[in-house]
Amino acid sequence: MWVASVGYLLPLCAVVLLFTLQFCRVCCVDVPTNVSCRPGFSSSSYRFHVKSTPLSHSTVLGKVNFSDCSGKTDAFYETDVAHILVASDGTLVVNRQMKHQVKSFTVHAWDSEGKKFSTNITLVDHGRRLLYSRGHVHSGHHNTELESPKISSLPVLTFPKFNSGLSRHKRAWVIPPMNVAENLRGPFPLQLVQIKSSRDKEITVFYSITGQGADRPPLGIFTIKREDGWVSVTVPLDREEYADYTLKCYAVSQNGESVEEPMDIIIRVIDQNDNRPRFTQKVFEGSVLEGVPPGTPVMNVTATDADDPNTENAILGYSILNQEPGEMFIIHRQTGVISVVTTGLDRESVNKYTLTIQVADMEGEGLSATSTAIITIKDQNDNPPLFISKTYTANVTENVVDFEILQLSVTDKDEPHSPNWRAVYRIVKGNEGGFFNISTAESNNGILKVVKGLDYETTPVYTLLISAENEASFSIALTPSTATVTVFVLDQNEAPIFNPKEKTEQLREDHPVRRVISTYTATDPDKGQKQVIRYNISRDPAGWLEVNPETGVISSKAELDRESVFVQNNKYSAVILASDDGIPSATGTGTLILDLEDVNDNAPVPSPRDFEICNEEGVPVLLQIVDRDLPPHTSPFRAQLLRSSDKNWTVVLNEKGDGLLLTPKHMLKPALYPVYIRLFDAQGIFQDTVVNATVCECKGELYCPPKSAHFGPPVFSVVLAVLAAILALLILLLLVILFMKRRKSVKEPLLPEDDVRDNIYYYDEEGGGEDDQDFDLSQLHRGLDARPEITRNDVVPTLMPAPQYRPRPANPDEIGNFIDENLNAADNDPTAPPYDSLLVFDYEGGDSEAGSLSSLNSSSSGDQDYDCLNEWGPRFRKLADMYGGSED
């Protein structure tokens, strides 16, 4: 029961206790132990007298006094000037030489509660009188009279006190950063600060540190003595690697219990000027237009410095050490911008400048580096093209076109092959007629050409004024250069000129022969010369025209025909020549066009003239009506059958009126039937035409089947008679040949009748296979390579052109002319048979490669026995007698 009650009351008591503690924390306040002490500097500002010369390293400026009401004599100080340090006793010391005098700066300090206090420091030149004072000013002695403080006195940090009562906690104790210069020379380890606990006199306290540089990379930079709390640095620090370190300090008893709250200390690495500035490029390249005014920026050079950018160690200053070939540029000390400093930049004089530039830290007074800047001067069109010669003369023959007269040369100092250099030529005066043109060649010369034919009789001399400029506009006010070209026109014998060049005459195609068609004359442009003009015809494809050579009167010498193949679109063209008697003679041409008017000189005819039709239920045959005339000399047409053709046939026009429909009236026997038709045109002009109709033994088809073609009895009889005559001739020829064979005399046999031969017959030999095909046919051609070259003429010559035969005319009246012309062409045809033949039969070849048989002889000395030949039969018996017998 009691245990249960206690378990129930414990949470309630805890809540009441927490509420009481919170109330006491709000209500209770700390009572200061020393009401009369106020932490801070002894003065709000200090003024120290120094020499006006640059302050050297370790120079003592003065001392400031600070109290935090804790009774300690040392404190942590900091300044806003990198090269002035404040010792723990308040002594101000120059850390490194000061090239630029600092007149004022601020010193900061912190009390035990972490509150920051500041005071102003003013440096006054030695011997300078104070003109006024404001507030309480502490005047220090001259720096030459101050004794150097003991810099070796290092600060001691005590852990903040911790109250465990019900009173309110003090705010966290803020430890100001400790400044440690980089690149210290040692000896190492070098003590920095001592950490102490307020209970080190009561119990044994051990100290330790953690953080970057201690137990975290980089390891081992800072160490602490476990027994006395001295924090030391073991190696020189490098600000460019780590700018600051944060260490956490611990104080524990022998049994490992914490006796103080952990304390953070910050070690700030003070920068030293240990890095030279570096240019971002080995060579800087820039460009600027020539003739720009002073102050024009050209380029910007840049450099970097690894030192602290908040100190003078990284404040860079730029300068120009040297520039060739002249001093035309300046550089901004802080930004590195290179600008033009004076006038006179001229690319034609100097097109490139080389500058040696330097950058140094400490605002240009410290460590330095050099680089090169190359500035290219870009061209502007500040030089006009100038003609090499101011006057030119040239000769041009009249009437020539697209002829180069001459080339004009210019010089230009601007950059070659640029728009500032390329010339543009213009004919300013003298080319009002547009006879000349000038262009620019790749060599920048001006090419003057004549583009229209000149006339000596009109203008014998031309004077041209030509100017030259550039493709790009002038950058300054310049006057274009000019030159004068005098062109002399040379006279020549010009051809007569027809007027007009083409002349058209309209006339009927039935124009009478030998009647004048037109007078087409030409005039001689050489007015100063009295020349005679003669005319002739150059091209008259149909041979219809003739011209009077003296007057140019053109007449017809043959009938005109609008339907001729030489007439296109009712127009017939002929070329007329006009020649003068000059030396040399000149000839002009003119074209005469005859526009022929159609007359009704062609009657309509059917086409085709032959057709096939079945004798049973034949389909009407359509024949087109052809009329070479033009309307109204054509349709409507009329058709009429002649010579009893209407007994077997009927003829009507088709629906369009441009064709005939022929239909048999009744069934006809298979035969060839002539149909006589008379066709009329709209003017009543007619022509009789015969159409051959082949009637076949068939039914309903439009054309006769190929296998069922039948001929009438007369035709069949003629064919049979011809075949019988050929057969009889062949039989007679065979009989004659047999008779001639019989009459041949019987020749004496080569061998006697009693000749007994051993005969071996092979009936089953089929050849030797592939080996039997290896024939050397070249042996048959030996000696024939040198045979005479004789052309055979018993074949059609292939190198001679065949004549053109005239096709059969549609007009029957032209049949006579058709036969005469084709007969004449056949008589003169070199390709028509018979052919002259020259054949060679007796050539046997020459220069045979075979050797002479005279080198062969038979031996009589010997041992050879030829008696065996007697056993080979009658054929070899003679050889056995010749070679096998005795010498007698």
GROMACS .gro file of C-alpha atoms in nm, residues 346-493:
model
  148
  346ASP     CA    1   4.953   5.361  -8.713
  347ARG     CA    2   4.941   5.004  -8.838
  348GLU     CA    3   5.130   5.096  -9.152
  349SER     CA    4   5.423   5.211  -8.933
  350VAL     CA    5   5.411   4.963  -8.643
  351ASN     CA    6   5.166   4.674  -8.648
  352LYS     CA    7   5.261   4.506  -8.319
  353TYR     CA    8   5.379   4.611  -7.972
  354THR     CA    9   5.538   4.388  -7.710
  355LEU     CA   10   5.500   4.486  -7.343
  356THR     CA   11   5.679   4.339  -7.042
  357ILE     CA   12   5.435   4.367  -6.754
  358GLN     CA   13   5.492   4.310  -6.382
  359VAL     CA   14   5.260   4.231  -6.097
  360ALA     CA   15   5.363   4.263  -5.729
  361ASP     CA   16   5.179   4.213  -5.401
  362MET     CA   17   5.186   4.463  -5.118
  363GLU     CA   18   5.015   4.700  -5.362
  364GLY     CA   19   5.300   4.664  -5.607
  365GLU     CA   20   5.590   4.682  -5.352
  366GLY     CA   21   5.624   4.316  -5.254
  367LEU     CA   22   5.695   3.991  -5.430
  368SER     CA   23   5.661   4.017  -5.808
  369ALA     CA   24   5.623   3.821  -6.131
  370THR     CA   25   5.645   3.919  -6.497
  371SER     CA   26   5.464   3.829  -6.816
  372THR     CA   27   5.436   3.946  -7.177
  373ALA     CA   28   5.151   4.129  -7.346
  374ILE     CA   29   5.140   4.142  -7.727
  375ILE     CA   30   4.915   4.409  -7.874
  376THR     CA   31   4.833   4.388  -8.245
  377ILE     CA   32   4.729   4.706  -8.421
  378LYS     CA   33   4.428   4.637  -8.641
  379ASP     CA   34   4.383   4.811  -8.970
  380GLN     CA   35   4.140   5.089  -9.047
  381ASN     CA   36   4.068   5.229  -9.390
  382ASP     CA   37   4.278   5.540  -9.345
  383ASN     CA   38   4.469   5.511  -9.675
  384PRO     CA   39   4.298   5.553 -10.015
  385PRO     CA   40   4.398   5.345 -10.319
  386LEU     CA   41   4.624   5.552 -10.546
  387PHE     CA   42   4.659   5.504 -10.922
  388ILE     CA   43   5.014   5.429 -11.033
  389SER     CA   44   4.958   5.643 -11.340
  390LYS     CA   45   4.719   5.931 -11.382
  391THR     CA   46   4.669   5.889 -11.759
  392TYR     CA   47   4.621   5.584 -11.983
  393THR     CA   48   4.564   5.538 -12.359
  394ALA     CA   49   4.430   5.237 -12.548
  395ASN     CA   50   4.311   5.134 -12.897
  396VAL     CA   51   3.996   4.935 -12.963
  397THR     CA   52   3.868   4.805 -13.295
  398GLU     CA   53   3.510   4.899 -13.360
  399ASN     CA   54   3.230   4.646 -13.323
  400VAL     CA   55   3.422   4.416 -13.086
  401VAL     CA   56   3.235   4.310 -12.770
  402ASP     CA   57   3.356   4.181 -12.433
  403PHE     CA   58   3.709   4.287 -12.514
  404GLU     CA   59   3.961   4.379 -12.244
  405ILE     CA   60   4.101   4.722 -12.321
  406LEU     CA   61   4.360   4.755 -12.041
  407GLN     CA   62   4.424   4.706 -11.668
  408LEU     CA   63   4.466   4.993 -11.424
  409SER     CA   64   4.691   4.943 -11.118
  410VAL     CA   65   4.661   5.104 -10.775
  411THR     CA   66   4.858   5.090 -10.451
  412ASP     CA   67   4.708   5.083 -10.102
  413LYS     CA   68   4.895   5.088  -9.771
  414ASP     CA   69   4.615   4.919  -9.581
  415GLU     CA   70   4.616   4.550  -9.494
  416PRO     CA   71   4.636   4.344  -9.816
  417HIS     CA   72   4.335   4.140  -9.925
  418SER     CA   73   4.111   4.308  -9.668
  419PRO     CA   74   3.805   4.524  -9.743
  420ASN     CA   75   4.023   4.824  -9.657
  421TRP     CA   76   4.262   4.720  -9.938
  422ARG     CA   77   4.039   4.579 -10.211
  423ALA     CA   78   3.965   4.848 -10.465
  424VAL     CA   79   3.629   4.935 -10.620
  425TYR     CA   80   3.650   5.113 -10.956
  426ARG     CA   81   3.388   5.341 -11.106
  427ILE     CA   82   3.362   5.520 -11.439
  428VAL     CA   83   3.275   5.867 -11.324
  429LYS     CA   84   3.251   6.034 -11.662
  430GLY     CA   85   3.255   5.949 -12.033
  431ASN     CA   86   3.045   5.630 -12.028
  432GLU     CA   87   2.705   5.782 -12.086
  433GLY     CA   88   2.627   5.530 -12.361
  434GLY     CA   89   2.714   5.230 -12.144
  435PHE     CA   90   2.982   5.105 -12.386
  436PHE     CA   91   3.239   5.032 -12.114
  437ASN     CA   92   3.256   4.839 -11.789
  438ILE     CA   93   3.527   4.816 -11.523
  439SER     CA   94   3.568   4.541 -11.263
  440THR     CA   95   3.823   4.442 -10.999
  441ALA     CA   96   4.055   4.148 -11.059
  442GLU     CA   97   4.201   3.926 -10.784
  443SER     CA   98   4.525   4.121 -10.820
  444ASN     CA   99   4.328   4.435 -10.724
  445ASN     CA  100   4.378   4.580 -11.071
  446GLY     CA  101   4.090   4.741 -11.254
  447ILE     CA  102   3.993   4.560 -11.578
  448LEU     CA  103   3.841   4.798 -11.834
  449LYS     CA  104   3.630   4.623 -12.099
  450VAL     CA  105   3.412   4.727 -12.390
  451VAL     CA  106   3.069   4.566 -12.354
  452LYS     CA  107   2.892   4.723 -12.652
  453GLY     CA  108   3.029   4.752 -13.001
  454LEU     CA  109   3.186   5.092 -13.073
  455ASP     CA  110   3.124   5.276 -13.399
  456TYR     CA  111   3.417   5.459 -13.551
  457GLU     CA  112   3.190   5.658 -13.778
  458THR     CA  113   2.991   5.787 -13.480
  459THR     CA  114   3.256   5.845 -13.210
  460PRO     CA  115   3.623   5.786 -13.291
  461VAL     CA  116   3.759   5.881 -12.943
  462TYR     CA  117   3.629   5.826 -12.588
  463THR     CA  118   3.769   5.995 -12.275
  464LEU     CA  119   3.688   5.817 -11.948
  465LEU     CA  120   3.740   5.946 -11.593
  466ILE     CA  121   3.782   5.653 -11.351
  467SER     CA  122   3.792   5.670 -10.968
  468ALA     CA  123   3.911   5.413 -10.717
  469GLU     CA  124   3.778   5.358 -10.365
  470ASN     CA  125   3.770   5.064 -10.123
  471GLU     CA  126   3.505   4.810 -10.032
  472ALA     CA  127   3.508   4.950  -9.679
  473SER     CA  128   3.425   5.312  -9.614
  474PHE     CA  129   3.706   5.552  -9.529
  475SER     CA  130   3.759   5.586  -9.153
  476ILE     CA  131   3.864   5.947  -9.201
  477ALA     CA  132   3.786   6.210  -9.463
  478LEU     CA  133   3.978   6.112  -9.779
  479THR     CA  134   3.955   6.213 -10.145
  480PRO     CA  135   3.927   5.920 -10.393
  481SER     CA  136   4.206   5.889 -10.649
  482THR     CA  137   4.118   5.932 -11.020
  483ALA     CA  138   4.278   5.851 -11.356
  484THR     CA  139   4.196   5.946 -11.716
  485VAL     CA  140   4.173   5.680 -11.991
  486THR     CA  141   4.165   5.783 -12.358
  487VAL     CA  142   4.022   5.514 -12.590
  488PHE     CA  143   4.084   5.545 -12.967
  489VAL     CA  144   3.841   5.354 -13.189
  490LEU     CA  145   4.003   5.183 -13.489
  491ASP     CA  146   3.805   5.167 -13.813
  492GLN     CA  147   3.744   4.834 -13.986
  493ASN     CA  148   3.546   4.709 -14.284
   0.00000   0.00000   0.00000
